[in-house]
Amino acid sequence: MSAHEIETDVVIVGAGPVGLFAVFELGLLDLKCHLLDILDRPGGQCAELYPEKPIYDIPGFPVITGQELTDNLLKQVAPFGPEFHYNRMVVSLEKQEDGRFRLVDDEGQAYVCSVVVVAAGGGSFQPKRPPVPDIADYEGTSVFYAVRRMEDFRDQDVMIVGGGDSALDWVLNLAPLVRSLTLVHRRDNFRAAPVSVGRMKELVAQGKMRFVLGQMKELHGADGQLTSVSVRTAGGEENIPVTRLLPFFGLTMKLGPVADWGLELNDNLIAVDTEKFESSVPGVFAIGDINHYPGKLKLILSGFHEAALMAQAAKKIISPDERLVFQYTTSSTRLQRKLGVKK
Amino acid sequence: MTRITFVEADGTRHEIEAENGSSVMETAIKNGVPGIIGECGGACTCATCHVYVEPEWVEKTGVPSPMEEDMLDFAFEVRPNSRLSCQIIVSDELDGLVVDVPTQQA
């Protein structure tokens, strides 16, 4: 547990387009934000699922890619100095005695804030579990979806499955310290960087590892300890000794720990009102794809609208005595100063 | 209109009138065919609309693009006739097409 707590006005869970725009709307009201995201960069689904794909329904932009939209939003929120925490998942949310909220992420960092905004889209991106029978029995002991400590793989019989950069990078990193290494991929083409593929092929030529063209079929072992994996190949089936398995099948979205925060859910989505987009717990708001209300449309533009209304309600919680005068960025000198466009 | 048949892993058949120009994935989602998810909405970025094209139709549906091949790496139980159904566009040519839905999507 980290000794240093971060105190801020608002913690935003999720740095996708809607979480980013929330920084803008909250910033205009002088609220300071910290954002957490499970990915290693901002943009959420826009960055992870379709960075290059055109989006046609952002008002004012006949066409814009997910990456361009993300870049523009980052530029738009820069004047408000949001602080980003990537590769983090919020694991718990509790209300403190002083009425503020305390969130803790998966690295033990605590955040204390007056308002929580859940803008987590489809949930958190988590590694896909291949549908191999009994794989869950070995997770955390013999099957891993990421390498946290390389030492866990020393002198082990390691099998890596996949053809992308994660698979190939770990082949190259783990090769020097394992007892045996097998890469399994369904085809002879790789998505990974050609230079990594070239280095892998050199290792194969030197007899330091094997490449098997095929797909995982069955796991063998007991009590969480894997002993071998059967692989279906063009020639039939091969049983390969394996004590550590690393499957890399990309990411999928799961609601994750949000489900345990005591918020009223509606079919895995957070139920909110349509005035403030507040959840069943006062002070915890949900905006974007993760919320539900009658007539909800999962559109980025709907999330933007929700962010604006949420911000007004958040301000009233944080500064209950301050009279809120609604202002436009086009004409308000005060807002323009905040945006850094007027001195 | 073009007729497309989806066969679930347990053999249940869904015969659907599909709209030309839409994708086979969209046809499945619109008609509630179980087992086709389309998590990314048809951007070829998720591999949850995986189907097996019945062998006699493989020639007409064509082969996956390199991008689709890359994404098929994330599907499970990939076979030579595997396709992502969001990348097959319905046309008169495909009238009578039969695709099998896998036991599990990625």
PDB file of C-alpha atoms in Angstrom, chain A residues 112-271:
ATOM      1  CA  VAL A 112      -9.296  10.682  -2.025  1.00  0.00           C
ATOM      2  CA  CYS A 113     -11.852  12.863  -3.795  1.00  0.00           C
ATOM      3  CA  SER A 114     -15.252  14.503  -3.413  1.00  0.00           C
ATOM      4  CA  VAL A 115     -16.714  13.216  -6.657  1.00  0.00           C
ATOM      5  CA  VAL A 116     -16.155  10.015  -8.649  1.00  0.00           C
ATOM      6  CA  VAL A 117     -16.965   9.847 -12.347  1.00  0.00           C
ATOM      7  CA  VAL A 118     -17.133   6.384 -13.854  1.00  0.00           C
ATOM      8  CA  ALA A 119     -16.476   6.755 -17.576  1.00  0.00           C
ATOM      9  CA  ALA A 120     -15.307   3.215 -18.094  1.00  0.00           C
ATOM     10  CA  GLY A 121     -17.067   2.496 -21.402  1.00  0.00           C
ATOM     11  CA  GLY A 122     -17.531  -1.225 -21.905  1.00  0.00           C
ATOM     12  CA  GLY A 123     -15.561  -1.839 -18.726  1.00  0.00           C
ATOM     13  CA  SER A 124     -11.886  -2.593 -18.477  1.00  0.00           C
ATOM     14  CA  PHE A 125      -9.863  -4.221 -21.212  1.00  0.00           C
ATOM     15  CA  GLN A 126      -8.708  -7.562 -19.953  1.00  0.00           C
ATOM     16  CA  PRO A 127      -6.820 -10.411 -21.626  1.00  0.00           C
ATOM     17  CA  LYS A 128      -8.954 -12.926 -23.471  1.00  0.00           C
ATOM     18  CA  ARG A 129      -9.107 -16.388 -21.980  1.00  0.00           C
ATOM     19  CA  PRO A 130      -8.779 -19.001 -24.722  1.00  0.00           C
ATOM     20  CA  PRO A 131     -11.604 -21.585 -24.590  1.00  0.00           C
ATOM     21  CA  VAL A 132      -9.336 -24.492 -23.732  1.00  0.00           C
ATOM     22  CA  PRO A 133     -10.994 -26.837 -21.215  1.00  0.00           C
ATOM     23  CA  ASP A 134      -9.963 -26.309 -17.558  1.00  0.00           C
ATOM     24  CA  ILE A 135      -7.667 -23.336 -18.303  1.00  0.00           C
ATOM     25  CA  ALA A 136      -9.090 -21.396 -15.331  1.00  0.00           C
ATOM     26  CA  ASP A 137      -7.766 -24.104 -12.968  1.00  0.00           C
ATOM     27  CA  TYR A 138      -4.208 -23.183 -13.913  1.00  0.00           C
ATOM     28  CA  GLU A 139      -4.491 -19.388 -13.989  1.00  0.00           C
ATOM     29  CA  GLY A 140      -2.142 -17.614 -11.622  1.00  0.00           C
ATOM     30  CA  THR A 141      -0.077 -20.752 -11.025  1.00  0.00           C
ATOM     31  CA  SER A 142       0.878 -22.067 -14.464  1.00  0.00           C
ATOM     32  CA  VAL A 143      -1.111 -19.929 -16.902  1.00  0.00           C
ATOM     33  CA  PHE A 144      -0.391 -16.188 -17.104  1.00  0.00           C
ATOM     34  CA  TYR A 145      -1.719 -13.488 -19.429  1.00  0.00           C
ATOM     35  CA  ALA A 146       1.122 -11.088 -18.726  1.00  0.00           C
ATOM     36  CA  VAL A 147       4.626 -11.353 -17.351  1.00  0.00           C
ATOM     37  CA  ARG A 148       4.873  -9.497 -14.061  1.00  0.00           C
ATOM     38  CA  ARG A 149       8.112 -11.107 -12.824  1.00  0.00           C
ATOM     39  CA  MET A 150      10.459 -12.727 -15.296  1.00  0.00           C
ATOM     40  CA  GLU A 151      11.940 -14.820 -12.458  1.00  0.00           C
ATOM     41  CA  ASP A 152       8.690 -16.827 -12.331  1.00  0.00           C
ATOM     42  CA  PHE A 153       9.690 -18.272 -15.698  1.00  0.00           C
ATOM     43  CA  ARG A 154      13.320 -19.172 -14.927  1.00  0.00           C
ATOM     44  CA  ASP A 155      14.158 -22.851 -15.606  1.00  0.00           C
ATOM     45  CA  GLN A 156      10.560 -23.545 -16.649  1.00  0.00           C
ATOM     46  CA  ASP A 157       9.183 -25.243 -19.740  1.00  0.00           C
ATOM     47  CA  VAL A 158       7.460 -22.258 -21.290  1.00  0.00           C
ATOM     48  CA  MET A 159       4.878 -22.194 -24.080  1.00  0.00           C
ATOM     49  CA  ILE A 160       3.864 -18.883 -25.614  1.00  0.00           C
ATOM     50  CA  VAL A 161       0.826 -18.767 -27.906  1.00  0.00           C
ATOM     51  CA  GLY A 162       0.169 -15.978 -30.387  1.00  0.00           C
ATOM     52  CA  GLY A 163       1.699 -14.056 -33.258  1.00  0.00           C
ATOM     53  CA  GLY A 164       1.634 -10.432 -32.169  1.00  0.00           C
ATOM     54  CA  ASP A 165       4.209  -8.207 -30.520  1.00  0.00           C
ATOM     55  CA  SER A 166       3.376  -9.351 -26.981  1.00  0.00           C
ATOM     56  CA  ALA A 167       3.970 -12.982 -27.904  1.00  0.00           C
ATOM     57  CA  LEU A 168       7.175 -12.332 -29.814  1.00  0.00           C
ATOM     58  CA  ASP A 169       8.591  -9.835 -27.311  1.00  0.00           C
ATOM     59  CA  TRP A 170       8.205 -12.352 -24.508  1.00  0.00           C
ATOM     60  CA  VAL A 171       9.703 -15.114 -26.639  1.00  0.00           C
ATOM     61  CA  LEU A 172      12.816 -12.982 -27.036  1.00  0.00           C
ATOM     62  CA  ASN A 173      12.924 -11.789 -23.415  1.00  0.00           C
ATOM     63  CA  LEU A 174      12.335 -15.156 -21.800  1.00  0.00           C
ATOM     64  CA  ALA A 175      14.465 -17.286 -24.153  1.00  0.00           C
ATOM     65  CA  PRO A 176      17.726 -16.794 -22.193  1.00  0.00           C
ATOM     66  CA  LEU A 177      16.354 -17.913 -18.831  1.00  0.00           C
ATOM     67  CA  VAL A 178      13.870 -20.728 -19.474  1.00  0.00           C
ATOM     68  CA  ARG A 179      14.545 -24.486 -19.584  1.00  0.00           C
ATOM     69  CA  SER A 180      12.634 -24.931 -22.825  1.00  0.00           C
ATOM     70  CA  LEU A 181      10.605 -22.587 -25.003  1.00  0.00           C
ATOM     71  CA  THR A 182       7.898 -23.273 -27.566  1.00  0.00           C
ATOM     72  CA  LEU A 183       6.048 -20.674 -29.603  1.00  0.00           C
ATOM     73  CA  VAL A 184       2.691 -21.828 -30.956  1.00  0.00           C
ATOM     74  CA  HIS A 185       0.923 -19.842 -33.658  1.00  0.00           C
ATOM     75  CA  ARG A 186      -1.789 -20.860 -36.088  1.00  0.00           C
ATOM     76  CA  ARG A 187      -0.012 -19.637 -39.215  1.00  0.00           C
ATOM     77  CA  ASP A 188       3.414 -18.821 -40.550  1.00  0.00           C
ATOM     78  CA  ASN A 189       2.640 -15.087 -40.782  1.00  0.00           C
ATOM     79  CA  PHE A 190       3.060 -12.854 -37.761  1.00  0.00           C
ATOM     80  CA  ARG A 191       1.565  -9.508 -36.843  1.00  0.00           C
ATOM     81  CA  ALA A 192       4.627  -8.784 -34.740  1.00  0.00           C
ATOM     82  CA  ALA A 193       7.442  -6.533 -35.923  1.00  0.00           C
ATOM     83  CA  PRO A 194       9.448  -8.345 -38.657  1.00  0.00           C
ATOM     84  CA  VAL A 195      12.710  -7.792 -36.757  1.00  0.00           C
ATOM     85  CA  SER A 196      11.317  -9.718 -33.749  1.00  0.00           C
ATOM     86  CA  VAL A 197      10.133 -12.515 -36.022  1.00  0.00           C
ATOM     87  CA  GLY A 198      13.589 -12.655 -37.583  1.00  0.00           C
ATOM     88  CA  ARG A 199      15.250 -12.949 -34.178  1.00  0.00           C
ATOM     89  CA  MET A 200      12.801 -15.673 -33.149  1.00  0.00           C
ATOM     90  CA  LYS A 201      13.641 -17.631 -36.313  1.00  0.00           C
ATOM     91  CA  GLU A 202      17.351 -17.317 -35.506  1.00  0.00           C
ATOM     92  CA  LEU A 203      16.707 -18.795 -32.050  1.00  0.00           C
ATOM     93  CA  VAL A 204      14.843 -21.674 -33.694  1.00  0.00           C
ATOM     94  CA  ALA A 205      17.730 -22.220 -36.147  1.00  0.00           C
ATOM     95  CA  GLN A 206      20.182 -22.264 -33.212  1.00  0.00           C
ATOM     96  CA  GLY A 207      18.086 -24.946 -31.510  1.00  0.00           C
ATOM     97  CA  LYS A 208      17.297 -22.651 -28.554  1.00  0.00           C
ATOM     98  CA  MET A 209      13.530 -22.867 -28.986  1.00  0.00           C
ATOM     99  CA  ARG A 210      10.809 -24.441 -31.107  1.00  0.00           C
ATOM    100  CA  PHE A 211       8.152 -22.917 -33.299  1.00  0.00           C
ATOM    101  CA  VAL A 212       5.065 -25.106 -33.682  1.00  0.00           C
ATOM    102  CA  LEU A 213       2.458 -24.292 -36.313  1.00  0.00           C
ATOM    103  CA  GLY A 214      -0.856 -25.181 -34.713  1.00  0.00           C
ATOM    104  CA  GLN A 215      -3.515 -24.435 -32.116  1.00  0.00           C
ATOM    105  CA  MET A 216      -3.839 -25.352 -28.432  1.00  0.00           C
ATOM    106  CA  LYS A 217      -6.245 -28.196 -27.781  1.00  0.00           C
ATOM    107  CA  GLU A 218      -5.892 -29.557 -24.241  1.00  0.00           C
ATOM    108  CA  LEU A 219      -4.035 -28.848 -21.022  1.00  0.00           C
ATOM    109  CA  HIS A 220      -2.651 -31.622 -18.837  1.00  0.00           C
ATOM    110  CA  GLY A 221      -1.650 -31.398 -15.193  1.00  0.00           C
ATOM    111  CA  ALA A 222      -3.103 -31.404 -11.699  1.00  0.00           C
ATOM    112  CA  ASP A 223      -3.634 -29.047  -8.748  1.00  0.00           C
ATOM    113  CA  GLY A 224      -2.946 -25.953 -10.803  1.00  0.00           C
ATOM    114  CA  GLN A 225       0.408 -27.304 -11.979  1.00  0.00           C
ATOM    115  CA  LEU A 226       0.597 -27.711 -15.729  1.00  0.00           C
ATOM    116  CA  THR A 227       2.734 -30.557 -17.097  1.00  0.00           C
ATOM    117  CA  SER A 228       1.984 -30.532 -20.817  1.00  0.00           C
ATOM    118  CA  VAL A 229      -0.163 -29.012 -23.553  1.00  0.00           C
ATOM    119  CA  SER A 230      -1.585 -30.847 -26.578  1.00  0.00           C
ATOM    120  CA  VAL A 231      -1.331 -28.871 -29.767  1.00  0.00           C
ATOM    121  CA  ARG A 232      -3.270 -29.671 -32.899  1.00  0.00           C
ATOM    122  CA  THR A 233      -0.960 -29.392 -35.904  1.00  0.00           C
ATOM    123  CA  ALA A 234      -1.324 -30.057 -39.624  1.00  0.00           C
ATOM    124  CA  GLY A 235       0.215 -33.487 -39.066  1.00  0.00           C
ATOM    125  CA  GLY A 236      -2.061 -34.441 -36.171  1.00  0.00           C
ATOM    126  CA  GLU A 237      -1.539 -33.749 -32.512  1.00  0.00           C
ATOM    127  CA  GLU A 238       1.571 -33.192 -30.405  1.00  0.00           C
ATOM    128  CA  ASN A 239       1.863 -33.257 -26.624  1.00  0.00           C
ATOM    129  CA  ILE A 240       4.505 -30.775 -25.475  1.00  0.00           C
ATOM    130  CA  PRO A 241       5.915 -30.584 -21.921  1.00  0.00           C
ATOM    131  CA  VAL A 242       4.884 -27.197 -20.475  1.00  0.00           C
ATOM    132  CA  THR A 243       5.002 -25.802 -16.922  1.00  0.00           C
ATOM    133  CA  ARG A 244       4.262 -22.167 -17.797  1.00  0.00           C
ATOM    134  CA  LEU A 245       1.782 -21.099 -20.462  1.00  0.00           C
ATOM    135  CA  LEU A 246       1.427 -17.553 -21.806  1.00  0.00           C
ATOM    136  CA  PRO A 247      -1.530 -17.199 -24.209  1.00  0.00           C
ATOM    137  CA  PHE A 248      -1.789 -13.854 -26.040  1.00  0.00           C
ATOM    138  CA  PHE A 249      -5.211 -13.588 -27.673  1.00  0.00           C
ATOM    139  CA  GLY A 250      -5.775  -9.875 -27.350  1.00  0.00           C
ATOM    140  CA  LEU A 251      -8.119  -8.005 -25.066  1.00  0.00           C
ATOM    141  CA  THR A 252     -11.798  -8.035 -24.329  1.00  0.00           C
ATOM    142  CA  MET A 253     -13.949  -5.702 -22.246  1.00  0.00           C
ATOM    143  CA  LYS A 254     -15.262  -6.770 -18.867  1.00  0.00           C
ATOM    144  CA  LEU A 255     -17.158  -4.721 -16.283  1.00  0.00           C
ATOM    145  CA  GLY A 256     -14.617  -5.830 -13.675  1.00  0.00           C
ATOM    146  CA  PRO A 257     -14.491  -4.452 -10.113  1.00  0.00           C
ATOM    147  CA  VAL A 258     -17.075  -1.699 -10.874  1.00  0.00           C
ATOM    148  CA  ALA A 259     -19.678  -4.424 -10.279  1.00  0.00           C
ATOM    149  CA  ASP A 260     -18.658  -4.610  -6.609  1.00  0.00           C
ATOM    150  CA  TRP A 261     -18.928  -0.927  -5.711  1.00  0.00           C
ATOM    151  CA  GLY A 262     -22.514  -1.098  -4.504  1.00  0.00           C
ATOM    152  CA  LEU A 263     -23.889   0.902  -7.426  1.00  0.00           C
ATOM    153  CA  GLU A 264     -27.299  -0.061  -8.766  1.00  0.00           C
ATOM    154  CA  LEU A 265     -26.781  -1.919 -12.031  1.00  0.00           C
ATOM    155  CA  ASN A 266     -29.076  -2.557 -14.953  1.00  0.00           C
ATOM    156  CA  ASP A 267     -27.864  -5.471 -17.090  1.00  0.00           C
ATOM    157  CA  ASN A 268     -24.195  -4.768 -16.224  1.00  0.00           C
ATOM    158  CA  LEU A 269     -24.568  -1.024 -16.782  1.00  0.00           C
ATOM    159  CA  ILE A 270     -24.702   1.660 -14.086  1.00  0.00           C
ATOM    160  CA  ALA A 271     -28.225   3.036 -13.637  1.00  0.00           C
TER     161      ALA A 271
END
